[in-house]
CSV table of C-alpha atoms and ligand atoms in Angstrom, one decimal:
chain,number,residue,atom,x,y,z
B,442,UNK,CA,-13.2,-0.5,-1.8
B,443,UNK,CA,-11.1,-3.5,-2.5
B,444,UNK,CA,-8.4,-2.4,-4.9
B,445,UNK,CA,-9.5,-5.3,-7.1
B,446,UNK,CA,-9.2,-3.0,-10.1
B,447,UNK,CA,-5.7,-2.0,-9.4
B,448,UNK,CA,-4.8,-5.6,-8.8
B,449,UNK,CA,-6.1,-6.6,-12.3
B,450,UNK,CA,-5.0,-3.5,-14.2
B,451,UNK,CA,-1.6,-2.8,-12.7
B,452,UNK,CA,-0.3,-5.9,-10.8
B,453,UNK,CA,3.2,-4.3,-10.4
B,454,UNK,CA,1.8,-1.3,-8.5
B,455,UNK,CA,-0.6,-3.5,-6.6
B,456,UNK,CA,2.3,-5.6,-5.4
B,457,UNK,CA,4.1,-2.6,-4.0
B,458,UNK,CA,1.0,-1.2,-2.4
B,459,UNK,CA,0.3,-4.6,-0.7
B,460,UNK,CA,3.9,-4.8,0.6
B,461,UNK,CA,3.6,-1.3,2.0
B,462,UNK,CA,0.3,-2.2,3.7
B,463,UNK,CA,2.1,-5.3,5.2
B,464,UNK,CA,5.0,-3.1,6.4
B,465,UNK,CA,2.5,-0.7,8.1
B,466,UNK,CA,0.6,-3.7,9.5
B,467,UNK,CA,3.5,-5.6,10.9
B,468,UNK,CA,5.8,-2.8,12.1
B,469,UNK,CA,5.5,-0.2,14.9
B,470,UNK,CA,5.2,3.2,13.3
B,471,UNK,CA,6.8,5.7,15.6
B,472,UNK,CA,7.6,8.6,13.4
B,473,UNK,CA,5.8,11.4,15.3
B,474,UNK,CA,4.5,13.2,12.1
B,475,UNK,CA,2.8,10.0,10.8
B,476,UNK,CA,-0.6,8.5,11.5
B,477,UNK,CA,-3.3,6.2,10.1
B,478,UNK,CA,-6.3,7.9,8.7
B,479,UNK,CA,-9.8,6.5,9.1
B,480,UNK,CA,-11.3,4.4,6.3
B,481,UNK,CA,-13.8,7.3,5.8
B,482,UNK,CA,-11.0,9.8,5.2
B,483,UNK,CA,-9.5,7.4,2.7
B,484,UNK,CA,-12.8,6.9,0.9
B,485,UNK,CA,-13.2,10.7,0.6
B,486,UNK,CA,-9.6,11.3,-0.6
B,487,UNK,CA,-9.6,8.4,-3.0
B,488,UNK,CA,-12.8,9.5,-4.6
B,489,UNK,CA,-14.4,10.9,-7.8
B,490,UNK,CA,-13.8,14.4,-6.3
B,491,UNK,CA,-10.3,14.2,-7.9
B,492,UNK,CA,-12.0,14.7,-11.3
B,493,UNK,CA,-13.1,18.3,-10.8
B,494,UNK,CA,-11.4,21.7,-11.4
B,495,UNK,CA,-12.5,24.5,-9.2
B,496,UNK,CA,-10.0,27.4,-9.2
B,497,UNK,CA,-11.3,30.1,-6.8
B,498,UNK,CA,-13.4,29.8,-3.7
B,499,UNK,CA,-17.0,28.7,-2.9
B,500,UNK,CA,-19.4,30.9,-4.9
B,501,UNK,CA,-16.5,32.5,-6.8
B,502,UNK,CA,-15.0,29.9,-9.2
B,503,UNK,CA,-13.4,30.2,-12.6
B,504,UNK,CA,-15.1,27.0,-13.8
B,505,UNK,CA,-18.7,25.9,-14.0
B,506,UNK,CA,-20.1,22.7,-12.4
B,507,UNK,CA,-19.0,23.5,-8.9
B,508,UNK,CA,-22.4,23.3,-7.1
B,509,UNK,CA,-21.4,20.4,-4.9
B,510,UNK,CA,-17.7,21.2,-4.7
B,511,UNK,CA,-18.7,24.5,-3.2
B,512,UNK,CA,-20.8,22.7,-0.5
B,513,UNK,CA,-17.9,20.3,0.3
B,514,UNK,CA,-15.3,23.1,0.6
B,515,UNK,CA,-17.7,25.2,2.7
B,516,UNK,CA,-18.3,22.2,5.0
B,517,UNK,CA,-14.6,21.8,5.5
B,518,UNK,CA,-14.1,25.5,6.2
B,519,UNK,CA,-17.0,25.7,8.6
B,520,UNK,CA,-15.8,22.6,10.5
B,521,UNK,CA,-12.3,24.1,10.8
B,522,UNK,CA,-13.6,27.4,12.0
B,523,UNK,CA,-15.8,25.8,14.7
B,524,UNK,CA,-13.2,23.2,15.8
B,525,UNK,CA,-10.4,25.7,16.3
B,526,UNK,CA,-12.5,28.8,17.1
B,527,UNK,CA,-11.3,31.0,14.3
B,528,UNK,CA,-13.1,33.4,12.0
B,529,UNK,CA,-11.3,32.4,8.8
B,530,UNK,CA,-9.9,29.1,7.5
B,531,UNK,CA,-8.4,28.3,4.1
B,532,UNK,CA,-8.3,24.5,3.4
B,533,UNK,CA,-6.7,24.7,-0.1
B,534,UNK,CA,-2.9,24.7,0.6
B,535,UNK,CA,-1.5,21.6,-1.1
B,536,UNK,CA,0.6,20.8,2.0
B,537,UNK,CA,2.3,22.3,5.0
B,538,UNK,CA,5.3,23.8,3.2
B,539,UNK,CA,3.2,25.8,0.6
B,540,UNK,CA,0.9,26.9,3.4
B,541,UNK,CA,3.8,28.4,5.2
B,542,UNK,CA,5.2,30.0,2.1
B,543,UNK,CA,1.8,31.5,1.4
B,544,UNK,CA,1.9,33.2,4.8
B,545,UNK,CA,5.3,34.8,4.1
B,546,UNK,CA,4.2,36.0,0.7
B,547,UNK,CA,1.0,37.4,2.1
B,548,UNK,CA,2.7,39.3,4.9
B,549,UNK,CA,6.3,40.0,4.0
B,550,UNK,CA,8.4,41.6,1.3
B,551,UNK,CA,11.6,40.0,0.0
B,552,UNK,CA,14.4,40.9,2.4
B,553,UNK,CA,12.2,41.3,5.5
B,554,UNK,CA,13.5,39.9,8.7
B,555,UNK,CA,11.8,36.7,10.0
B,556,UNK,CA,12.5,34.5,13.0
B,557,UNK,CA,11.9,30.8,13.6
B,558,UNK,CA,13.6,28.0,15.7
B,559,UNK,CA,16.7,26.8,14.1
B,560,UNK,CA,16.3,23.5,12.1
B,561,UNK,CA,18.9,21.7,14.1
B,562,UNK,CA,17.2,22.7,17.3
B,563,UNK,CA,13.7,21.4,16.2
B,564,UNK,CA,12.4,24.0,13.9
B,565,UNK,CA,11.0,23.3,10.4
B,566,UNK,CA,12.7,23.9,7.1
B,567,UNK,CA,10.1,26.5,6.1
B,568,UNK,CA,10.8,28.6,9.2
B,569,UNK,CA,13.8,30.2,7.5
B,570,UNK,CA,16.4,27.4,7.1
B,571,UNK,CA,19.2,28.7,4.9
B,572,UNK,CA,18.7,26.1,2.2
B,573,UNK,CA,14.9,26.6,2.0
B,574,UNK,CA,13.6,29.4,-0.2
B,575,UNK,CA,12.3,30.9,3.1
B,576,UNK,CA,15.9,31.4,4.3
B,577,UNK,CA,16.9,32.8,0.9
B,578,UNK,CA,14.0,35.3,0.2
B,579,UNK,CA,14.0,36.6,3.7
B,580,UNK,CA,16.5,37.7,6.3
B,581,UNK,CA,16.3,34.8,8.6
B,582,UNK,CA,17.5,35.3,12.2
B,583,UNK,CA,16.9,32.0,13.9
B,584,UNK,CA,16.5,31.4,17.6
B,585,UNK,CA,17.7,28.4,19.5
B,586,UNK,CA,17.1,26.2,22.5
B,587,UNK,CA,19.3,26.0,25.6
B,588,UNK,CA,21.2,23.0,26.8
B,589,UNK,CA,18.0,21.8,28.7
B,590,UNK,CA,16.0,21.9,25.5
B,591,UNK,CA,13.9,25.0,26.3
B,592,UNK,CA,13.7,28.1,24.1
B,593,UNK,CA,16.5,30.6,24.8
B,594,UNK,CA,14.4,33.6,25.4
B,595,UNK,CA,17.4,35.8,26.4
B,596,UNK,CA,18.9,35.4,23.0
B,597,UNK,CA,15.5,35.8,21.3
B,598,UNK,CA,14.8,39.1,23.1
B,599,UNK,CA,18.2,40.4,22.2
B,600,UNK,CA,17.8,39.5,18.6
B,601,UNK,CA,14.2,40.9,18.4
B,602,UNK,CA,15.5,44.2,19.7
B,603,UNK,CA,18.3,44.4,17.3
B,604,UNK,CA,16.6,43.0,14.1
B,605,UNK,CA,12.9,44.0,14.6
B,606,UNK,CA,11.3,41.0,12.8
B,607,UNK,CA,8.3,41.3,10.6
B,608,UNK,CA,7.2,37.8,11.3
B,609,UNK,CA,7.9,35.2,14.0
B,610,UNK,CA,7.1,31.5,14.0
B,611,UNK,CA,6.1,29.5,17.1
B,612,UNK,CA,5.6,25.8,16.5
B,613,UNK,CA,8.1,23.1,15.9
B,614,UNK,CA,8.8,19.7,14.4
B,615,UNK,CA,11.1,18.2,17.1
B,616,UNK,CA,10.3,19.9,20.4
B,617,UNK,CA,8.9,17.7,23.1
B,618,UNK,CA,7.5,20.3,25.5
B,619,UNK,CA,4.4,22.4,25.4
B,620,UNK,CA,4.8,25.2,22.8
B,621,UNK,CA,5.2,28.6,24.6
B,622,UNK,CA,2.6,30.6,22.8
B,623,UNK,CA,2.0,33.3,25.5
B,624,UNK,CA,5.7,34.2,25.7
B,625,UNK,CA,5.9,34.6,22.0
B,626,UNK,CA,2.7,36.7,21.9
B,627,UNK,CA,4.2,39.0,24.5
B,628,UNK,CA,7.4,39.5,22.5
B,629,UNK,CA,5.7,39.8,19.1
B,630,UNK,CA,3.2,42.3,20.5
B,631,UNK,CA,6.0,44.4,21.9
B,632,UNK,CA,7.9,44.6,18.6
B,633,UNK,CA,4.8,44.7,16.3
B,634,UNK,CA,5.6,41.4,14.5
B,635,UNK,CA,3.1,39.0,13.1
B,636,UNK,CA,3.0,35.9,15.2
B,637,UNK,CA,2.3,32.7,13.2
B,638,UNK,CA,1.7,29.5,15.2
B,639,UNK,CA,2.6,26.4,13.1
B,640,UNK,CA,0.8,23.6,14.9
B,641,UNK,CA,1.4,21.0,12.2
B,642,UNK,CA,2.6,18.5,14.7
B,643,UNK,CA,0.1,19.1,17.5
B,644,UNK,CA,-3.1,20.2,15.8
B,645,UNK,CA,-4.8,16.9,16.8
B,646,UNK,CA,-3.7,17.5,20.4
B,647,UNK,CA,-5.1,21.1,20.2
B,648,UNK,CA,-8.4,19.9,18.7
B,649,UNK,CA,-8.7,17.2,21.3
B,650,UNK,CA,-7.9,19.5,24.2
B,651,UNK,CA,-4.5,17.8,25.1
B,652,UNK,CA,-2.4,20.9,24.2
B,653,UNK,CA,-3.1,24.6,24.8
B,654,UNK,CA,-4.6,26.4,21.7
B,655,UNK,CA,-2.6,29.1,20.0
B,656,UNK,CA,-5.7,30.9,18.8
B,657,UNK,CA,-5.8,33.7,21.4
B,658,UNK,CA,-2.1,34.4,21.0
B,659,UNK,CA,-1.2,34.2,17.3
B,660,UNK,CA,-2.4,36.2,14.4
B,661,UNK,CA,-2.3,33.3,12.0
B,662,UNK,CA,-2.3,29.5,12.6
B,663,UNK,CA,-1.0,27.0,10.1
B,664,UNK,CA,-1.2,23.3,10.2
B,665,UNK,CA,-0.8,20.2,8.2
B,666,UNK,CA,-3.9,17.9,8.3
B,667,UNK,CA,-2.1,14.5,8.1
B,668,UNK,CA,-0.2,14.4,11.4
B,669,UNK,CA,-2.0,14.2,14.8
B,670,UNK,CA,-5.1,15.6,13.2
B,671,UNK,CA,-5.3,12.2,11.3
B,672,UNK,CA,-6.6,13.6,8.0
B,673,UNK,CA,-5.4,13.3,4.4
B,674,UNK,CA,-2.1,14.9,3.3
B,675,UNK,CA,-2.9,18.6,3.1
B,676,UNK,CA,-2.9,21.8,5.2
B,677,UNK,CA,-4.9,24.8,6.4
B,678,UNK,CA,-4.2,28.4,7.1
B,679,UNK,CA,-6.4,30.0,9.8
B,680,UNK,CA,-6.7,33.7,10.7
B,681,UNK,CA,-7.6,34.5,14.3
B,682,UNK,CA,-9.7,37.3,15.8
B,683,UNK,CA,-6.5,38.8,17.1
B,684,UNK,CA,-5.1,38.6,13.6
B,685,UNK,CA,-8.1,40.5,12.2
B,686,UNK,CA,-7.7,43.1,14.9
B,687,UNK,CA,-4.1,43.7,13.9
B,688,UNK,CA,-4.9,43.7,10.2
B,689,UNK,CA,-8.6,43.6,9.0
B,690,UNK,CA,-7.5,42.5,5.5
B,691,UNK,CA,-5.5,39.5,6.8
B,692,UNK,CA,-8.1,37.0,5.6
B,693,UNK,CA,-8.2,38.5,2.1
B,694,UNK,CA,-4.5,38.6,1.9
B,695,UNK,CA,-4.2,34.9,2.6
B,696,UNK,CA,-7.0,34.0,0.2
B,697,UNK,CA,-5.4,36.0,-2.6
B,698,UNK,CA,-2.0,34.6,-2.0
B,699,UNK,CA,-3.2,31.0,-2.3
B,700,UNK,CA,-5.1,31.7,-5.5
B,701,UNK,CA,-4.3,33.4,-7.8
B,702,UNK,CA,-0.9,34.0,-6.1
B,703,UNK,CA,0.5,30.5,-5.7
B,704,UNK,CA,-1.8,27.7,-6.6
B,705,UNK,CA,-4.3,26.6,-9.3
B,706,UNK,CA,-7.1,24.2,-8.7
B,707,UNK,CA,-7.7,22.9,-5.2
B,708,UNK,CA,-7.4,19.2,-4.5
B,709,UNK,CA,-11.1,18.6,-3.9
B,710,UNK,CA,-10.7,15.0,-2.9
B,711,UNK,CA,-8.3,16.2,-0.2
B,712,UNK,CA,-10.7,18.9,0.9
B,713,UNK,CA,-13.3,16.2,1.4
B,714,UNK,CA,-10.9,14.1,3.4
B,715,UNK,CA,-10.1,17.2,5.5
B,716,UNK,CA,-13.9,17.7,6.1
B,717,UNK,CA,-14.2,14.1,7.4
B,718,UNK,CA,-11.1,14.4,9.6
B,719,UNK,CA,-12.4,17.6,11.1
B,720,UNK,CA,-15.8,15.9,11.9
B,721,UNK,CA,-14.0,13.0,13.5
B,722,UNK,CA,-11.7,15.4,15.5
B,723,UNK,CA,-14.8,17.2,16.9
B,724,UNK,CA,-16.1,14.0,18.5
B,725,UNK,CA,-15.7,13.0,22.2
B,726,UNK,CA,-13.7,9.9,21.1
B,727,UNK,CA,-11.1,12.1,19.6
B,728,UNK,CA,-10.6,13.9,22.9
B,729,UNK,CA,-9.8,10.5,24.4
B,730,UNK,CA,-7.5,9.8,21.5
B,731,UNK,CA,-5.6,13.0,22.0
B,732,UNK,CA,-5.3,12.4,25.8
B,733,UNK,CA,-4.1,8.8,25.2
B,734,UNK,CA,-1.4,10.0,22.8
B,735,UNK,CA,0.1,12.1,25.6
B,736,UNK,CA,-0.4,9.4,28.3
B,737,UNK,CA,1.4,6.9,25.9
B,738,UNK,CA,4.3,9.3,25.3
B,739,UNK,CA,4.7,9.8,29.1
B,740,UNK,CA,4.6,6.0,29.7
B,741,UNK,CA,7.3,5.6,27.0
B,742,UNK,CA,9.4,8.3,28.5
B,743,UNK,CA,9.1,6.8,32.0
B,744,UNK,CA,10.3,3.5,30.6
B,745,UNK,CA,13.2,5.2,28.9
B,746,UNK,CA,14.2,6.8,32.2
B,747,UNK,CA,14.1,3.5,33.9
B,748,UNK,CA,16.4,2.0,31.3
B,749,UNK,CA,18.9,4.9,31.5
B,750,UNK,CA,18.0,6.3,28.1
B,751,UNK,CA,18.4,10.1,28.2
B,752,UNK,CA,15.9,12.5,26.6
B,753,UNK,CA,16.1,16.1,25.6
B,754,UNK,CA,14.4,18.1,28.4
B,755,UNK,CA,14.1,14.9,30.4
B,756,UNK,CA,10.8,13.8,29.0
B,757,UNK,CA,7.7,15.1,27.1
B,758,UNK,CA,4.4,17.1,27.4
B,759,UNK,CA,3.2,16.0,24.0
B,760,UNK,CA,3.2,13.2,21.5
B,761,UNK,CA,7.0,13.4,20.8
B,762,UNK,CA,10.2,12.3,22.5
B,763,UNK,CA,13.7,13.3,21.4
B,764,UNK,CA,16.2,10.6,22.6
B,765,UNK,CA,19.7,11.9,23.3
B,766,UNK,CA,22.1,9.0,22.7
B,767,UNK,CA,25.3,10.9,23.7
B,768,UNK,CA,25.8,9.0,27.0
B,769,UNK,CA,26.4,5.9,24.8
B,770,UNK,CA,28.3,7.8,22.0
B,771,UNK,CA,28.3,10.7,19.6
B,772,UNK,CA,26.6,10.2,16.2
B,773,UNK,CA,24.7,7.1,17.1
B,774,UNK,CA,21.4,8.3,15.5
B,775,UNK,CA,21.9,6.5,12.3
B,776,UNK,CA,22.9,3.2,14.0
B,777,UNK,CA,19.8,3.4,16.3
B,778,UNK,CA,17.5,4.2,13.4
B,779,UNK,CA,18.7,1.4,11.2
B,780,UNK,CA,18.9,-1.1,14.0
B,781,UNK,CA,15.3,-0.2,14.9
B,782,UNK,CA,14.3,-0.6,11.3
B,783,UNK,CA,15.6,-4.1,11.2
B,784,UNK,CA,13.6,-4.8,14.4
B,785,UNK,CA,10.4,-3.4,12.7
B,786,UNK,CA,10.3,-0.1,14.7
B,787,UNK,CA,10.2,3.0,12.5
B,788,UNK,CA,11.8,6.2,13.9
B,789,UNK,CA,14.1,8.9,12.5
B,790,UNK,CA,17.5,10.0,13.4
B,791,UNK,CA,17.5,13.6,14.6
B,792,UNK,CA,19.8,16.3,15.8
B,793,UNK,CA,19.8,17.2,19.5
B,794,UNK,CA,20.3,20.7,21.0
B,795,UNK,CA,24.0,21.7,20.7
B,796,UNK,CA,24.5,18.7,18.4
B,797,UNK,CA,28.1,17.6,18.9
B,798,UNK,CA,28.2,15.7,15.5
B,799,UNK,CA,27.3,16.7,11.9
B,800,UNK,CA,23.5,17.2,11.2
B,801,UNK,CA,23.8,14.3,8.6
B,802,UNK,CA,25.0,11.9,11.3
B,803,UNK,CA,23.2,13.3,14.4
B,804,UNK,CA,23.2,12.0,18.0
B,805,UNK,CA,19.5,11.6,18.6
B,806,UNK,CA,16.4,9.8,17.5
B,807,UNK,CA,12.9,11.3,17.3
B,808,UNK,CA,9.9,9.2,18.0
B,809,UNK,CA,6.2,9.6,18.9
B,810,UNK,CA,3.0,7.9,19.8
B,811,UNK,CA,0.2,9.2,17.5
B,812,UNK,CA,0.1,6.3,15.0
B,813,UNK,CA,0.4,3.5,17.7
B,814,UNK,CA,-2.3,5.2,19.7
B,815,UNK,CA,-4.6,5.2,16.6
B,816,UNK,CA,-4.0,1.4,16.5
B,817,UNK,CA,-5.4,1.2,20.1
B,818,UNK,CA,-2.2,0.7,22.0
B,819,UNK,CA,-2.0,2.0,25.6
B,820,UNK,CA,0.5,2.5,28.4
B,821,UNK,CA,1.2,-1.3,28.9
B,822,UNK,CA,2.3,-1.6,25.2
B,823,UNK,CA,4.4,1.6,25.5
B,824,UNK,CA,6.4,0.1,28.4
B,825,UNK,CA,6.9,-3.1,26.4
B,826,UNK,CA,8.0,-1.2,23.3
B,827,UNK,CA,10.2,1.1,25.4
B,828,UNK,CA,12.0,-2.0,26.6
B,829,UNK,CA,12.4,-3.3,23.1
B,830,UNK,CA,13.9,0.0,21.9
B,831,UNK,CA,16.4,-0.1,24.8
B,832,UNK,CA,17.4,-3.6,23.8
B,833,UNK,CA,18.0,-2.4,20.2
B,834,UNK,CA,20.1,0.5,21.4
B,835,UNK,CA,22.1,-1.9,23.4
B,836,UNK,CA,22.9,-3.9,20.2
B,837,UNK,CA,24.2,-0.9,18.3
B,838,UNK,CA,25.7,1.3,20.9
B,839,UNK,CA,29.3,0.3,20.3
B,840,UNK,CA,29.3,1.4,16.6
B,841,UNK,CA,31.2,4.6,15.8
B,842,UNK,CA,31.2,6.3,12.4
B,843,UNK,CA,34.8,7.0,11.1
B,844,UNK,CA,35.6,10.7,11.6
B,845,UNK,CA,36.5,11.6,8.1
B,846,UNK,CA,34.7,10.5,4.8
B,847,UNK,CA,37.5,8.0,4.4
B,848,UNK,CA,36.2,4.5,5.1
B,849,UNK,CA,32.8,5.7,6.1
B,850,UNK,CA,30.8,3.9,3.4
B,851,UNK,CA,32.7,0.6,4.0
B,852,UNK,CA,31.9,1.0,7.8
B,853,UNK,CA,28.2,1.5,7.1
B,854,UNK,CA,28.1,-1.4,4.7
B,855,UNK,CA,29.7,-3.7,7.3
B,856,UNK,CA,27.3,-2.3,10.0
B,857,UNK,CA,24.3,-3.1,7.8
B,858,UNK,CA,25.5,-6.6,7.0
B,859,UNK,CA,26.0,-7.2,10.7
B,860,UNK,CA,22.6,-5.9,11.9
B,861,UNK,CA,20.9,-8.0,9.2
B,862,UNK,CA,22.6,-11.1,10.6
B,863,UNK,CA,22.0,-10.1,14.2
B,864,UNK,CA,20.0,-12.9,16.0
B,865,UNK,CA,19.0,-10.6,18.9
B,866,UNK,CA,17.5,-8.0,16.5
B,867,UNK,CA,15.7,-10.8,14.6
B,868,UNK,CA,14.2,-12.0,17.9
B,869,UNK,CA,13.1,-8.4,18.7
B,870,UNK,CA,11.4,-8.2,15.3
B,871,UNK,CA,9.4,-11.3,16.1
B,872,UNK,CA,8.2,-9.7,19.3
B,873,UNK,CA,7.4,-6.5,17.4
B,874,UNK,CA,5.2,-8.5,14.9
B,875,UNK,CA,3.5,-10.2,17.9
B,876,UNK,CA,2.6,-6.9,19.4
B,877,UNK,CA,1.4,-5.3,16.2
B,878,UNK,CA,-0.7,-8.4,15.3
B,879,UNK,CA,-2.7,-7.8,18.5
B,880,UNK,CA,-3.7,-4.4,17.0
B,881,UNK,CA,-4.8,-5.1,13.4
B,882,UNK,CA,-4.6,-2.1,11.1
B,883,UNK,CA,-7.8,-1.4,9.2
B,884,UNK,CA,-9.4,-4.3,11.0
B,885,UNK,CA,-12.4,-5.7,9.1
B,886,UNK,CA,-11.8,-3.5,6.1
B,887,UNK,CA,-10.8,-6.4,3.8
B,888,UNK,CA,-8.8,-4.0,1.8
B,889,UNK,CA,-6.9,-6.7,-0.1
Y,378,PLP,C1,5.4,18.8,8.8
Y,378,PLP,C2,5.6,20.2,9.0
Y,378,PLP,C3,5.5,21.1,8.0
Y,378,PLP,C4,5.4,20.8,6.5
Y,378,PLP,O1,4.5,20.0,6.1
Y,378,PLP,P1,4.6,19.2,4.6
Y,378,PLP,O2,3.2,18.8,4.4
Y,378,PLP,O3,5.6,18.1,4.8
Y,378,PLP,O4,5.1,20.2,3.6
Y,378,PLP,C5,5.6,22.5,8.3
Y,378,PLP,N1,5.8,22.8,9.6
Y,378,PLP,C6,5.9,22.0,10.6
Y,378,PLP,C7,6.2,22.5,12.0
Y,378,PLP,C8,5.8,20.6,10.4
Y,378,PLP,O5,6.0,19.7,11.4
């Protein structure tokens, strides 16, 4: 695969794709939900399988010609069941958000009470955020984290008693510690709620044995396939033995909700990519990969501690770190994110627990190690990179956003002009490029 055809047929698009490859190659990708798929995953998901319609499930399709598609989907399903130890897996959800919506629609009626971690405390939009349909169709009673970053179980137990939820989510998008599956199972079992573990962020760690599995605790497990699992953009819904004991029709309810309930034809090229990713994730090398992700995150957090950079909960058990910048100033997230961008380090601004500023201009940044670990980086590089991040924070830490809207845009424009002209940041960028060039992306693939 050389993209020669795109180059000839659509030079404008080719130019953008090439620039994006160079951005990925030369920078340090530290957004914890991103990763680099293998070349085999890309071959599968960029293949002729995109040509076929196959509404339905293997052996039960609305269209003819699905002999081989059936085999491919069955392969993906069987690999998922084996890897995660579940009796049912659905590999058709188009992405994580529709997978989660399907779970609600399979289990809840409009107006039922649901509970998830508040978005600003590290939960996902689809766990009942007020501006998501999941917060509008259902009575969302969010739970929160305490000052120290751990789940506030006192509040949760009080709310569970009072509101008797139908469904509870455990699993997060900005939570650096091990997910407390047992405690949630205890609470959900007491009140009779369905417990859904959303392991989108950590499914690769679970598959590789670097994080506890939710399978014995939850009734349903959802996950994206493109984060630590390192597959194509897609998602899976799995039903556990515990789930089938609670409700023997749970598997059928999920199947029916996906199609005909919510979706039409599955993305067969994605299904094939998921099959490849699941095979890769079942290999011993993937266990090493998962362990290295966590070791790298710990090395990075150690370096931050040495440099006086505060972290929510003081560190990490996983792939993810939430930096709390409030000891330098409130609302610094945007300045840190954009300063790091100039230096070639990609992270995102993020709220911290008890965010003292507006969620649009939060006081933290979220970063993680899955993508850098895929490139082969280890603890030594993490310490080096932690030092560079500290230097960038030092360059931007005096900036303060004007309180009101008045003058805010002008201030940001001035900030952006200044960081573009900042010689220190330019020097850090050169060091970033030097590090990333030691770990070539898609080495030997001759993609361009
Ligand atoms: C990423 C994520 C999702 C949503 O996935 P999309 O594919 O972006 O729709 C859902 N839940 C959690 C916890 C996530 O981290």
